[in-house]
PDB file of C-alpha atoms in Angstrom:
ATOM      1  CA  UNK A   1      -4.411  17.331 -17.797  1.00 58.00           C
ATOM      2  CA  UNK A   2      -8.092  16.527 -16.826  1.00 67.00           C
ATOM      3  CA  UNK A   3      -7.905  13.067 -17.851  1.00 65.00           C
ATOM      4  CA  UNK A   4      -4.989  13.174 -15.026  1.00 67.00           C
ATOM      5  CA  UNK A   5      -6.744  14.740 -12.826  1.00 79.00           C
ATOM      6  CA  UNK A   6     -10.310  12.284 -13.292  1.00 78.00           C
ATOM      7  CA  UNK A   7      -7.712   9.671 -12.719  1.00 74.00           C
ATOM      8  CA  UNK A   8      -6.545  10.695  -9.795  1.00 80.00           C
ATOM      9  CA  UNK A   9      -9.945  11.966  -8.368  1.00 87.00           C
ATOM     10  CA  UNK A  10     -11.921   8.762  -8.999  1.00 85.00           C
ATOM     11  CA  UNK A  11      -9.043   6.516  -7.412  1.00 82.00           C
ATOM     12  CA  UNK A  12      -9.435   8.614  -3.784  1.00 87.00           C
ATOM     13  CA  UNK A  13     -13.255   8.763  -4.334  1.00 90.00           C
ATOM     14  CA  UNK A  14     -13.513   4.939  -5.005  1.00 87.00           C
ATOM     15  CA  UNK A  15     -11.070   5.091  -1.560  1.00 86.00           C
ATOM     16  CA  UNK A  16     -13.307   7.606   0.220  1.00 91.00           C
ATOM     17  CA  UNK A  17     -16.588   5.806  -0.273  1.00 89.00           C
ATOM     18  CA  UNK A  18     -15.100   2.504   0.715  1.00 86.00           C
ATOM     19  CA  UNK A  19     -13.513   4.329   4.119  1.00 86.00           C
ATOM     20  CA  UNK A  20     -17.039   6.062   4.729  1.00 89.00           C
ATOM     21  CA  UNK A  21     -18.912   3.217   3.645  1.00 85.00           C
ATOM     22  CA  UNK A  22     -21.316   5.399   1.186  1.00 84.00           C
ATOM     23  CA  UNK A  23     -20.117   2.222  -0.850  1.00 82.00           C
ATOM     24  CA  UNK A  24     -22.351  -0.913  -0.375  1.00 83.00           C
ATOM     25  CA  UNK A  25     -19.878  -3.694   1.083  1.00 80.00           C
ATOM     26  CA  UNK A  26     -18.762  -5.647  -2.373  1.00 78.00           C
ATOM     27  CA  UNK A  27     -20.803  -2.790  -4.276  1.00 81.00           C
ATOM     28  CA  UNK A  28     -17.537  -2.729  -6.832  1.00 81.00           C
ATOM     29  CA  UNK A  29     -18.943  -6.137  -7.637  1.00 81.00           C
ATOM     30  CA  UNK A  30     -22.093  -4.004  -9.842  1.00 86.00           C
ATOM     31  CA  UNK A  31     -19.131  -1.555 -11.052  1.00 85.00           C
ATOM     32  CA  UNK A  32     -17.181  -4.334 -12.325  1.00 80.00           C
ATOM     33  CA  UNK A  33     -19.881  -6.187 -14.103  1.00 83.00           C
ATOM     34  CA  UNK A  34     -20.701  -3.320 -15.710  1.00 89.00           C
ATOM     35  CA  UNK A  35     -17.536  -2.004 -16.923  1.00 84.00           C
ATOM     36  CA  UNK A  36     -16.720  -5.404 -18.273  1.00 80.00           C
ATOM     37  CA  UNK A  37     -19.627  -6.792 -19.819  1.00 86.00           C
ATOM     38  CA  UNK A  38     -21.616  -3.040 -21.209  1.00 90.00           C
ATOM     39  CA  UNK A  39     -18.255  -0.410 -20.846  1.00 87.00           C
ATOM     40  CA  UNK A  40     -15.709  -2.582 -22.634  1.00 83.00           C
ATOM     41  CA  UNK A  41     -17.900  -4.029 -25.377  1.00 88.00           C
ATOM     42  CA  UNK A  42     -18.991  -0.832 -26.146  1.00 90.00           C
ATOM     43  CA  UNK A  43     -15.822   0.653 -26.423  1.00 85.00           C
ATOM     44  CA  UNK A  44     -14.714  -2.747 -28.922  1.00 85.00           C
ATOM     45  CA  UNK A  45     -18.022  -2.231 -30.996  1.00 91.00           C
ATOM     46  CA  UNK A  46     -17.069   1.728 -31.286  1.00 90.00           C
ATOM     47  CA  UNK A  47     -13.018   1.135 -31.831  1.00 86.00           C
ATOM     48  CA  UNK A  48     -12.080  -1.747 -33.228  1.00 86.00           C
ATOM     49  CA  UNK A  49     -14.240  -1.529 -36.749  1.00 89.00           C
ATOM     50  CA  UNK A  50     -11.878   1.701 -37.426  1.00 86.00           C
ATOM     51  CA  UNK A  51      -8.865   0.375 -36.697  1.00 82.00           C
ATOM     52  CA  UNK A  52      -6.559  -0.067 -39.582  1.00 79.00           C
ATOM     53  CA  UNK A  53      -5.506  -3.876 -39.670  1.00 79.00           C
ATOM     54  CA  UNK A  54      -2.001  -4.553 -40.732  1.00 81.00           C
ATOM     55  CA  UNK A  55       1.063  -6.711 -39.457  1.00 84.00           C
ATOM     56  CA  UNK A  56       1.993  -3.847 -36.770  1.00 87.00           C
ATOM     57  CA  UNK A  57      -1.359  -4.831 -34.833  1.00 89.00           C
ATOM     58  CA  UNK A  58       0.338  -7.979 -33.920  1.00 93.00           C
ATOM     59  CA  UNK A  59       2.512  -6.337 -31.250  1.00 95.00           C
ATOM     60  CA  UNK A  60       0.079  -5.510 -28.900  1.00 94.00           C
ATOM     61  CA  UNK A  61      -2.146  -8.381 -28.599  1.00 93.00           C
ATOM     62  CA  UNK A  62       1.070 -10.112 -28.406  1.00 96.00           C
ATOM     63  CA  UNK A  63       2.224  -8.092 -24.896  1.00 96.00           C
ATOM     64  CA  UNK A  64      -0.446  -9.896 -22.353  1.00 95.00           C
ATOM     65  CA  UNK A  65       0.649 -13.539 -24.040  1.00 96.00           C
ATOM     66  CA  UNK A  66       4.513 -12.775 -23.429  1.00 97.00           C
ATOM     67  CA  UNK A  67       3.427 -11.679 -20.104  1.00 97.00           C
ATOM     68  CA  UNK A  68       1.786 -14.880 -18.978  1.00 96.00           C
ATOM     69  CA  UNK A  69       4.714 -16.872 -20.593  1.00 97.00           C
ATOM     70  CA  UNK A  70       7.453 -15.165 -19.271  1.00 98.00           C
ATOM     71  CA  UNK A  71       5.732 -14.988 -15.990  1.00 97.00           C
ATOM     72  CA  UNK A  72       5.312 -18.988 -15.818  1.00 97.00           C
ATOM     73  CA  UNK A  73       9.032 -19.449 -16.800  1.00 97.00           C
ATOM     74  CA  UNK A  74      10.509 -16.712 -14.191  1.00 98.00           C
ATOM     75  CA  UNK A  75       7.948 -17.609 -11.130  1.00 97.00           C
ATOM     76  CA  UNK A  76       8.294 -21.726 -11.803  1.00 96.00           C
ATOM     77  CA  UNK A  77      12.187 -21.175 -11.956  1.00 97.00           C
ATOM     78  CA  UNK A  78      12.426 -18.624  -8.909  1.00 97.00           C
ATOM     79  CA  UNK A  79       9.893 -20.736  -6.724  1.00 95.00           C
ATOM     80  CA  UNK A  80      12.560 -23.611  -7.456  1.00 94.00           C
ATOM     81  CA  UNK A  81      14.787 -21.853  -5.633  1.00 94.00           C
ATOM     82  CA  UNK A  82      13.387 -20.129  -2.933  1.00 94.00           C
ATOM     83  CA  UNK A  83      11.592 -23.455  -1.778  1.00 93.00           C
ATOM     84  CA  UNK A  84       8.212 -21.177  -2.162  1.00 95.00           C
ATOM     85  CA  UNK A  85       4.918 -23.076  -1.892  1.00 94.00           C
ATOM     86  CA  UNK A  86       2.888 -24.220  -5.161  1.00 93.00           C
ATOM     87  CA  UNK A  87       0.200 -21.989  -4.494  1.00 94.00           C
ATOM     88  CA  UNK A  88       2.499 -18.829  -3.843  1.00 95.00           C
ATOM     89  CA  UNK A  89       4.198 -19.674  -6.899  1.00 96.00           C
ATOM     90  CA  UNK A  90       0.528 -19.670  -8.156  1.00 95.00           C
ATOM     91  CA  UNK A  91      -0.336 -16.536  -7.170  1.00 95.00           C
ATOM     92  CA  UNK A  92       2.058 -14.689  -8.716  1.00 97.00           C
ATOM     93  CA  UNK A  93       2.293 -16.291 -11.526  1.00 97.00           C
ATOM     94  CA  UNK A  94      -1.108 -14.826 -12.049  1.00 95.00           C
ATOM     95  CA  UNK A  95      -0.797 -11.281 -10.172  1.00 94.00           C
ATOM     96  CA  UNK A  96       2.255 -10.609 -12.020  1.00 96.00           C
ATOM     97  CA  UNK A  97       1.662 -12.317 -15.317  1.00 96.00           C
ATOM     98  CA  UNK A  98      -1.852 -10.186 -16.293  1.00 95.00           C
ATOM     99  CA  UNK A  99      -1.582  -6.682 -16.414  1.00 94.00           C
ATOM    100  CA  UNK A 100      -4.442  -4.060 -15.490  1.00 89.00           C
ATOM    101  CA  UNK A 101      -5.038  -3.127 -18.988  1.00 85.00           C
ATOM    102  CA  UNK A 102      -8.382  -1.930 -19.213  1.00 79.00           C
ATOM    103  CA  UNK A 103      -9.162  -0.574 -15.747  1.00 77.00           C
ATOM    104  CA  UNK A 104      -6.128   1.378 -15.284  1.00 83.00           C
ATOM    105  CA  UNK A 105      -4.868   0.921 -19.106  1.00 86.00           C
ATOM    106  CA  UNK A 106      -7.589   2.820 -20.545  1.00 84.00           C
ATOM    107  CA  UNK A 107      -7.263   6.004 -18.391  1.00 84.00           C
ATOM    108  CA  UNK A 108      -3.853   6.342 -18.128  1.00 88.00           C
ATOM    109  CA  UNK A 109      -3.422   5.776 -22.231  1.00 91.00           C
ATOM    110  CA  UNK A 110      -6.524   7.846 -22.743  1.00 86.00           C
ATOM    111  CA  UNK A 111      -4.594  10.476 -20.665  1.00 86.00           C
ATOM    112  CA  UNK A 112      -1.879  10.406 -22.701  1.00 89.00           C
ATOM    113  CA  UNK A 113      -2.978   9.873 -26.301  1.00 91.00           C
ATOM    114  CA  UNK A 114      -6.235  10.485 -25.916  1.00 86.00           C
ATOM    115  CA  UNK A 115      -9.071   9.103 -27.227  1.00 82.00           C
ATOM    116  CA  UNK A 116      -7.192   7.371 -30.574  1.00 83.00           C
ATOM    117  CA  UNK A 117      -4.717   5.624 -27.897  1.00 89.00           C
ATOM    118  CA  UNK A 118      -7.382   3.730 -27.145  1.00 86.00           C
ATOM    119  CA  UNK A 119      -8.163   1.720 -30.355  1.00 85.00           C
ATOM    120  CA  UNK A 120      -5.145  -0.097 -29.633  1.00 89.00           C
ATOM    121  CA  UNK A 121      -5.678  -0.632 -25.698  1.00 88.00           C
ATOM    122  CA  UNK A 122      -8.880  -2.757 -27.318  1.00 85.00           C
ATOM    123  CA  UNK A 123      -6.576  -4.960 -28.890  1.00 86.00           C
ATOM    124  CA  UNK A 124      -4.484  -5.209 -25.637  1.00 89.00           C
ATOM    125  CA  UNK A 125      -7.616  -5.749 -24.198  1.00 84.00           C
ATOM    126  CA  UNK A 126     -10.150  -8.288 -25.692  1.00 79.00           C
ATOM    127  CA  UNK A 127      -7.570 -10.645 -27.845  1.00 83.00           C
ATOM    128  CA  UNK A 128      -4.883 -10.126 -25.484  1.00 84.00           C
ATOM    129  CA  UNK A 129      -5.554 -10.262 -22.043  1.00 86.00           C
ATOM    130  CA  UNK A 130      -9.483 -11.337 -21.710  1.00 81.00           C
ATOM    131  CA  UNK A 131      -8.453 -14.637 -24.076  1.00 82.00           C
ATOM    132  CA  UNK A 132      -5.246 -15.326 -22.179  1.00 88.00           C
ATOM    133  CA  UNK A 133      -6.594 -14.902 -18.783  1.00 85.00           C
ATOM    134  CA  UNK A 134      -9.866 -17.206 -20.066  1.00 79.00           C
ATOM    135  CA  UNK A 135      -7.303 -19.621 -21.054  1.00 81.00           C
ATOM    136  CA  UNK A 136      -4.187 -20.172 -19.478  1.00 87.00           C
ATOM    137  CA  UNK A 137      -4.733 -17.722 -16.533  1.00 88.00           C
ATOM    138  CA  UNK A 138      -7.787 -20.408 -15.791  1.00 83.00           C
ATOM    139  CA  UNK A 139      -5.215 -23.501 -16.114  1.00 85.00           C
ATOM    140  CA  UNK A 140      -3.050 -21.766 -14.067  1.00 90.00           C
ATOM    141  CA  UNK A 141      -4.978 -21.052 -11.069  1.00 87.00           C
ATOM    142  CA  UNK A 142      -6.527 -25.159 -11.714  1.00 84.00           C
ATOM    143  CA  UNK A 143      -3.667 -26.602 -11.613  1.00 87.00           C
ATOM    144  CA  UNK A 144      -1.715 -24.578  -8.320  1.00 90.00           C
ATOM    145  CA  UNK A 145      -5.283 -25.210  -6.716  1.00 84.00           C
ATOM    146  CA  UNK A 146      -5.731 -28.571  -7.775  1.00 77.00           C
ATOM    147  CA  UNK A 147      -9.071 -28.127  -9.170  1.00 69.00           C
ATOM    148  CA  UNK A 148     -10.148 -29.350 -12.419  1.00 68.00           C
ATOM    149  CA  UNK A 149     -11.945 -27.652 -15.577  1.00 67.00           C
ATOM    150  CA  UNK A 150     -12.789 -29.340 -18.770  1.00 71.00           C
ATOM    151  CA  UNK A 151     -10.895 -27.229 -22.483  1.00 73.00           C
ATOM    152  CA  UNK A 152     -14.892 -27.392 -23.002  1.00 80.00           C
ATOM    153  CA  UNK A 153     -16.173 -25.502 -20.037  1.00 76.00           C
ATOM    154  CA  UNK A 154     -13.498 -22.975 -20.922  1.00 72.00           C
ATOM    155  CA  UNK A 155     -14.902 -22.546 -24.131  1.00 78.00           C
ATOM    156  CA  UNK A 156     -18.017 -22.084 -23.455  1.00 79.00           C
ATOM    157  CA  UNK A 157     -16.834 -19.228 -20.746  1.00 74.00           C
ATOM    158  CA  UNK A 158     -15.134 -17.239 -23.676  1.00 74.00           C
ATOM    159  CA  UNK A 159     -17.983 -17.529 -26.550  1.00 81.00           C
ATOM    160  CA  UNK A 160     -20.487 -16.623 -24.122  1.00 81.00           C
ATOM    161  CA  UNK A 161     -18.468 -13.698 -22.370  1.00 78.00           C
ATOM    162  CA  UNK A 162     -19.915 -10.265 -23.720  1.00 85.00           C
ATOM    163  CA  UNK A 163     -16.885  -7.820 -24.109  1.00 81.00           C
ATOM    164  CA  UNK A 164     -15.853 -11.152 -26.465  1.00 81.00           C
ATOM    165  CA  UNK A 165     -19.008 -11.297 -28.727  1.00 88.00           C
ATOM    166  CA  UNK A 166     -18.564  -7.849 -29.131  1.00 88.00           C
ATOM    167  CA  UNK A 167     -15.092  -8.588 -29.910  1.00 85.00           C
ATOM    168  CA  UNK A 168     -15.584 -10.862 -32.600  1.00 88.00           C
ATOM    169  CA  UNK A 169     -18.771  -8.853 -34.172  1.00 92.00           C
ATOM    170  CA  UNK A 170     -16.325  -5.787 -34.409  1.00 90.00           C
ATOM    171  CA  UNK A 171     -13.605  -7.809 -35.935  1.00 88.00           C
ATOM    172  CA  UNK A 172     -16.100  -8.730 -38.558  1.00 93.00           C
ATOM    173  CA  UNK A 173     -17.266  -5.514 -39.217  1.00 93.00           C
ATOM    174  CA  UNK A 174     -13.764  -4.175 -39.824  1.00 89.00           C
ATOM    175  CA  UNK A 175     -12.985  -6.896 -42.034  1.00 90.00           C
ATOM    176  CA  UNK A 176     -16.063  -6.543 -44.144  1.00 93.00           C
ATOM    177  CA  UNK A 177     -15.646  -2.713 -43.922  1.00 90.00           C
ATOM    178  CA  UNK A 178     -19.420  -2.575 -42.634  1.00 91.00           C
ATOM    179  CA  UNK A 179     -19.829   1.387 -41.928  1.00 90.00           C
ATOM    180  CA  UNK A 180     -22.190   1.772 -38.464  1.00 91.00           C
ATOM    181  CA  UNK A 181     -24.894   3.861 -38.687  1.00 93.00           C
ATOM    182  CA  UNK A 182     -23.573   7.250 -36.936  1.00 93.00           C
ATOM    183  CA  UNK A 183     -26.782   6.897 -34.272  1.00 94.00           C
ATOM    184  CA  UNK A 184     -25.236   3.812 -33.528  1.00 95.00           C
ATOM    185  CA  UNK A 185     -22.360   4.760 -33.150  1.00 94.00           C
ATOM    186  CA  UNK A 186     -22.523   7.545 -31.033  1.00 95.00           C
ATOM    187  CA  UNK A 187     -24.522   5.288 -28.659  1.00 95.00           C
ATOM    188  CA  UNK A 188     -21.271   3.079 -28.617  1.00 94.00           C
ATOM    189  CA  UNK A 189     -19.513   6.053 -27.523  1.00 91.00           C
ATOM    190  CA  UNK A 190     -21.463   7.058 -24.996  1.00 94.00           C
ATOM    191  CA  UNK A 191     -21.569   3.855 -23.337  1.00 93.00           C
ATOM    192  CA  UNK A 192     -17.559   3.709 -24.042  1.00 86.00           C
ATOM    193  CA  UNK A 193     -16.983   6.686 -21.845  1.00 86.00           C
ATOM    194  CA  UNK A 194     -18.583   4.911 -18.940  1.00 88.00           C
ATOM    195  CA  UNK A 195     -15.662   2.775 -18.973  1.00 81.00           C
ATOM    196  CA  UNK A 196     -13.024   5.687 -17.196  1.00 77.00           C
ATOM    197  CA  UNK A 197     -14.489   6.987 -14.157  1.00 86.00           C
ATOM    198  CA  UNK A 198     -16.484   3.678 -12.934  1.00 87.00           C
ATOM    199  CA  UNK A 199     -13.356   1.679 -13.714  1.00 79.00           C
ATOM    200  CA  UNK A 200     -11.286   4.128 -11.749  1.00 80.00           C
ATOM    201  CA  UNK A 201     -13.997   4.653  -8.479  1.00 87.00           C
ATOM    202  CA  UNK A 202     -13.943   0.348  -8.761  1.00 84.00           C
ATOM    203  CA  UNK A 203      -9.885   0.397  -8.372  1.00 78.00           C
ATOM    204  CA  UNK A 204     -10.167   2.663  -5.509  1.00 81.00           C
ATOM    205  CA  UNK A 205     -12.761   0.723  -3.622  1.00 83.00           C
ATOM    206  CA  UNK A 206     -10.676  -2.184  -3.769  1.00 76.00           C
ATOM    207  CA  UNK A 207      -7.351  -0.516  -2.362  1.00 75.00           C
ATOM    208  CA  UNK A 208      -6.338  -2.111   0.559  1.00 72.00           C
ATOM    209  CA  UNK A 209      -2.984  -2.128   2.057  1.00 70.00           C
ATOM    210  CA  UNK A 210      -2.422  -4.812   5.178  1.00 68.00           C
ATOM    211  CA  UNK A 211       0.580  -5.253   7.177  1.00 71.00           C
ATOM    212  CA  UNK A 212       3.564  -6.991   5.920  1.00 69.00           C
ATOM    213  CA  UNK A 213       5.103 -10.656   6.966  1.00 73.00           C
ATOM    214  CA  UNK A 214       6.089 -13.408   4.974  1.00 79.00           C
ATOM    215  CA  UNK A 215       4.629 -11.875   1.848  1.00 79.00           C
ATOM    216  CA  UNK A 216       7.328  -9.126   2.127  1.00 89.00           C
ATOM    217  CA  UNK A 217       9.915 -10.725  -0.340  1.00 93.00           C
ATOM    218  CA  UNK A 218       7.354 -12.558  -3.101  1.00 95.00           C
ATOM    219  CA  UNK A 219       5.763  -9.071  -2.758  1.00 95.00           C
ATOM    220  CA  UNK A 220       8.883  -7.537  -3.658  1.00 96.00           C
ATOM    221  CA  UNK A 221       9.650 -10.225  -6.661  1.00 97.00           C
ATOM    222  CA  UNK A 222       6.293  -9.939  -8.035  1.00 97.00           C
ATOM    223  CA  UNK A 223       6.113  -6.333  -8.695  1.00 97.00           C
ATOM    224  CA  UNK A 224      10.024  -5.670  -9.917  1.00 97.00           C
ATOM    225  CA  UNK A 225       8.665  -8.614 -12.685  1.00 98.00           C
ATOM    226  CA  UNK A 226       5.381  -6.849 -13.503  1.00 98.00           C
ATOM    227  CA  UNK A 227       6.464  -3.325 -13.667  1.00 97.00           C
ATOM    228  CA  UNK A 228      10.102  -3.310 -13.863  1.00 97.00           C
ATOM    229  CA  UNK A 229      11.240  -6.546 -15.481  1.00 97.00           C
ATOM    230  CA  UNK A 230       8.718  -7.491 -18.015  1.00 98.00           C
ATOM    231  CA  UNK A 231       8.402  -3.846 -19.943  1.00 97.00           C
ATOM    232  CA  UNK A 232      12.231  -4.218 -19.910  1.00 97.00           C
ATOM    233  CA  UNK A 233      11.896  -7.203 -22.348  1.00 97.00           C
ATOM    234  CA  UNK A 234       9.256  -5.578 -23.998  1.00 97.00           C
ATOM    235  CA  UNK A 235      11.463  -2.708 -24.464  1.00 97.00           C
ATOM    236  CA  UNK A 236      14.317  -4.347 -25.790  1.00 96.00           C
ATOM    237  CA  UNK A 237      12.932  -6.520 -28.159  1.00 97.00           C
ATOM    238  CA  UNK A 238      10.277  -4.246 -29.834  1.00 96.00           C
ATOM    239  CA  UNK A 239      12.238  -1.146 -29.614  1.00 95.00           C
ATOM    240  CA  UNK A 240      15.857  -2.239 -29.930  1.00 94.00           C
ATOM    241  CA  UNK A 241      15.900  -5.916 -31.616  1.00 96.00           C
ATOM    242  CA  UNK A 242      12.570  -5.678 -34.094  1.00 95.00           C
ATOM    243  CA  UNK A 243      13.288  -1.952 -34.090  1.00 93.00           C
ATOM    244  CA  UNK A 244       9.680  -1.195 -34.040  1.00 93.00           C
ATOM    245  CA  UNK A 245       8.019   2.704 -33.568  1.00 91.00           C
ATOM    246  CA  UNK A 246       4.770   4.904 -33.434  1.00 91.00           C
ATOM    247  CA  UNK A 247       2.278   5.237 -31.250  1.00 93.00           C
ATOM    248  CA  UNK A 248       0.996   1.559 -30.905  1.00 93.00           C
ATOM    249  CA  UNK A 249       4.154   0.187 -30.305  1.00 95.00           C
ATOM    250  CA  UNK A 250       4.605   2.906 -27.430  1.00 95.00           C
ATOM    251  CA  UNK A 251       1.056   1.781 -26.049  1.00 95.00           C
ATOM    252  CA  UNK A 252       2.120  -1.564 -25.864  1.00 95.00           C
ATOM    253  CA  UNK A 253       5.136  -0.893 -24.153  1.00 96.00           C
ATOM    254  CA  UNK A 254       3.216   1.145 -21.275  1.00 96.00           C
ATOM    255  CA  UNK A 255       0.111  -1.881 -21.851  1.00 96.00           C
ATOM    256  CA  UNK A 256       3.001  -4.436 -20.855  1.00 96.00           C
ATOM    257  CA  UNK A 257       4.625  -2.029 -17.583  1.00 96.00           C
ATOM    258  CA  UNK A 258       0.502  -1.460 -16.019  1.00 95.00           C
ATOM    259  CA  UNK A 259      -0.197  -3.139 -12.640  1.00 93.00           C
ATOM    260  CA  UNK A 260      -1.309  -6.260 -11.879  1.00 93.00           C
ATOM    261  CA  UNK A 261      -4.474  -7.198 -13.213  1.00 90.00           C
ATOM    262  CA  UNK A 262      -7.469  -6.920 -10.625  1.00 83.00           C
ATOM    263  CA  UNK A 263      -9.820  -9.241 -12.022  1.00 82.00           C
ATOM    264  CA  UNK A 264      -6.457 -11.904 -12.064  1.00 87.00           C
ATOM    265  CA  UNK A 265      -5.880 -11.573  -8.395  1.00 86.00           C
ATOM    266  CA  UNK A 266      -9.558 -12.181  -7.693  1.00 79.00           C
ATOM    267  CA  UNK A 267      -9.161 -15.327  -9.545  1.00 82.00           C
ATOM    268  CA  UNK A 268      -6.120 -16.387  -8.026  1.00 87.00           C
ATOM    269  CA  UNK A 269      -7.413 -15.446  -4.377  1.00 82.00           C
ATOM    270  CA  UNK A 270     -10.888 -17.383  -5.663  1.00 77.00           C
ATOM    271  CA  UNK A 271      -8.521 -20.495  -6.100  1.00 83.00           C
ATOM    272  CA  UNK A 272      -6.968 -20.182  -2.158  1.00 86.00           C
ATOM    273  CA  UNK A 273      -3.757 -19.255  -4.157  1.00 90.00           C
ATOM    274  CA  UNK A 274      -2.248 -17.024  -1.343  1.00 89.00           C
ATOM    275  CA  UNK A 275      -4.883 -14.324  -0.965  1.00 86.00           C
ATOM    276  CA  UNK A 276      -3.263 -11.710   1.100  1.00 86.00           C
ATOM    277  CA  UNK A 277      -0.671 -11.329  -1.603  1.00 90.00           C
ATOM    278  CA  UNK A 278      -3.232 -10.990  -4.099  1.00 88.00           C
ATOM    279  CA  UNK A 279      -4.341  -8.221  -2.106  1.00 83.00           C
ATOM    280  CA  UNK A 280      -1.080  -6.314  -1.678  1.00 89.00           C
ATOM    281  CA  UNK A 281      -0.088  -6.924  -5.282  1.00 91.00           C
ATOM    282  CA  UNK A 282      -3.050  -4.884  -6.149  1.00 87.00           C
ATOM    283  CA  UNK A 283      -3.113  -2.236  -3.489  1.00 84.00           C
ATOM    284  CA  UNK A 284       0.637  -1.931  -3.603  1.00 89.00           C
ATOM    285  CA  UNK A 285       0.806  -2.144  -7.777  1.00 91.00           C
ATOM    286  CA  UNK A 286      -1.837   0.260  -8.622  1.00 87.00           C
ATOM    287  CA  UNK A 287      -0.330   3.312  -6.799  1.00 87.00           C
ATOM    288  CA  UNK A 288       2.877   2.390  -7.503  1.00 93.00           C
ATOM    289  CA  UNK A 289       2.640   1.404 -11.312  1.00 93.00           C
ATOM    290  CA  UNK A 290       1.644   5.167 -11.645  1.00 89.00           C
ATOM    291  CA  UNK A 291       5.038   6.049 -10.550  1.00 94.00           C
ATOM    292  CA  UNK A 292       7.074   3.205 -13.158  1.00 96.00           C
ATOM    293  CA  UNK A 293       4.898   3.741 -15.497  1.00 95.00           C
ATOM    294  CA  UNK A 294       5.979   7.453 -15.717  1.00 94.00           C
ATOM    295  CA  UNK A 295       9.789   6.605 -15.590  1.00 95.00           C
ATOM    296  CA  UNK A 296       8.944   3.976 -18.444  1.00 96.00           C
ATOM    297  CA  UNK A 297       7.244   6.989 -20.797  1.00 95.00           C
ATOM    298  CA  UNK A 298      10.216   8.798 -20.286  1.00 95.00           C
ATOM    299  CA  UNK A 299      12.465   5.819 -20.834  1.00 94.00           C
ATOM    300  CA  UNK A 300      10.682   6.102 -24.189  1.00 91.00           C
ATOM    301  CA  UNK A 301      10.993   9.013 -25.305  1.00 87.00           C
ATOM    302  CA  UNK A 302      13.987   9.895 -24.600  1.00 87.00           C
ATOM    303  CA  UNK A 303      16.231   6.921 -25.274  1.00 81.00           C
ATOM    304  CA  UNK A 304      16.206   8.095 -28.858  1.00 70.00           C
ATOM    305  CA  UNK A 305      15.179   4.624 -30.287  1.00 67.00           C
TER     306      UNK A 305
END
């Protein structure tokens, strides 16, 4: 209950220093590039070396690569028909096809499974979404721009991204079982628990809500896909067809139905790719994701699968 209630109480105070302005203009730039490059690769360094690797891991680093598949092949197809722009089409490919798995993922899975829950929101998290977004979220918003970047440039943004080096030094000390010294450690976790609350006061900074027009119906298509459509694959084929159970198959279920990703929409509005409905996809999604995300936990554990 007080992870709930942190939740909930850093979202309106992110919104209540924004409305006030006690929050610098842009001054969830600092939060951001905090929580992504110190927060999150502590929280790798601290998780990932004690997570037990076996063929099960698979499912969850697989959820934000299904995402941005399915979400090219639904939004190229749909745009087809609807006669939408390219860089509409653009944009939600990449509002809808990232989900907000660290900023609101860790919280709301910390909230629920506590602090173990969140071993497996790290592989969600750093193999899943940071290397797909890096990748083809980058391609993405290229080629709907028109803008070009080299494979190599793209590259060189991954190796030298923090929360990805800490990635891959984690990795390695799980693999060769490389015990960290409990000071260490501790500092890890410290640093870790930053993550929560600034991640949470960022999201709420960055709420807007603006009036409707055009964007009504891609609004509307966007966010049935992201929290509706996509953890209704998700739920079908790990649940039903690779009949697949425990608690980090349940995490990636709720990984796969979080709101669109923030940092994705920043990209795509970076890119001219329809920036007011980057906007609402985010100020609409967040608050509303809460809502699915509940009916999909219940979905879950009650549908007897």
């Amino acid at each position: 209950m007080s992870n709930l209630i942190l939740l909930i109480l850093c979202i309106f105070l992110g919104i209540f220093l924004r409305k006030t302005k006690l929050f610098p203009e842009n001054g969830h730039l600092a939060l951001n590039s905090f929580v992504i490059n110190i927060s999150l690769s502590a929280l790798s360094l601290y998780y990932i070396p004690k997570i037990v690797l076996n063929f099960q891991v698979i499912f969850p680093v697989m959820v934000p690569w299904l995402n941005i598949i399915l979400a090219v092949l639904f939004f190229t197809f749909l745009g087809k028909k609807m006669k939408w722009s390219q860089t509409l089409i653009g944009a939600l490919i990449l509002c809808a096809g990232f989900g907000n798995t660290s900023f609101v993922g860790i919280p709301v899975i910390q909230s629920i499974y506590g602090d173990s829950g969140l071993k497996t929101v790290m592989l969600v998290d750093q193999p899943g979404s940071f290397v797909a977004l890096s990748t083809l979220g980058i391609t993405i918003a290229n080629f709907y721009s028109g803008e070009k970047n080299s494979v190599s440039d793209i590259l060189k943004k991954i190796i030298k991204f923090p929360p990805f080096i800490a990635f891959s030094v984690a990795l390695i000390l799980n693999l060769m079982n490389v015990q960290v010294p409990l000071v260490i450690d501790e500092v890890f976790e410290k640093l870790g628990a930053t993550t929560v609350p600034l991640a949470l006061v960022s999201v709420g900074s960055q709420l807007k809500w603006e009036k409707l027009d055009k964007e009504s119906q891609p609004l509307f298509w966007g966010l049935l896909f992201k929290l509706l459509l996509f953890p209704a694959v998700i739920f079908i084929l790990y649940f039903i067809v690779l009949k697949q159970k425990g608690e980090m198959i349940e995490i990636a279920l709720l990984e796969a139905a979080m709101a669109p990703m923030i940092t994705a929409a920043i990209i795509a509005s970076a890119h001219q790719l329809e920036p007011k409905l980057c906007n609402l996809m985010i100020g609409v999604g967040v608050p509303l994701s809460l809502l699915t995300l509940s009916l999909w936990y219940l979905v879950m554990k009650y549908s007897g699968l």
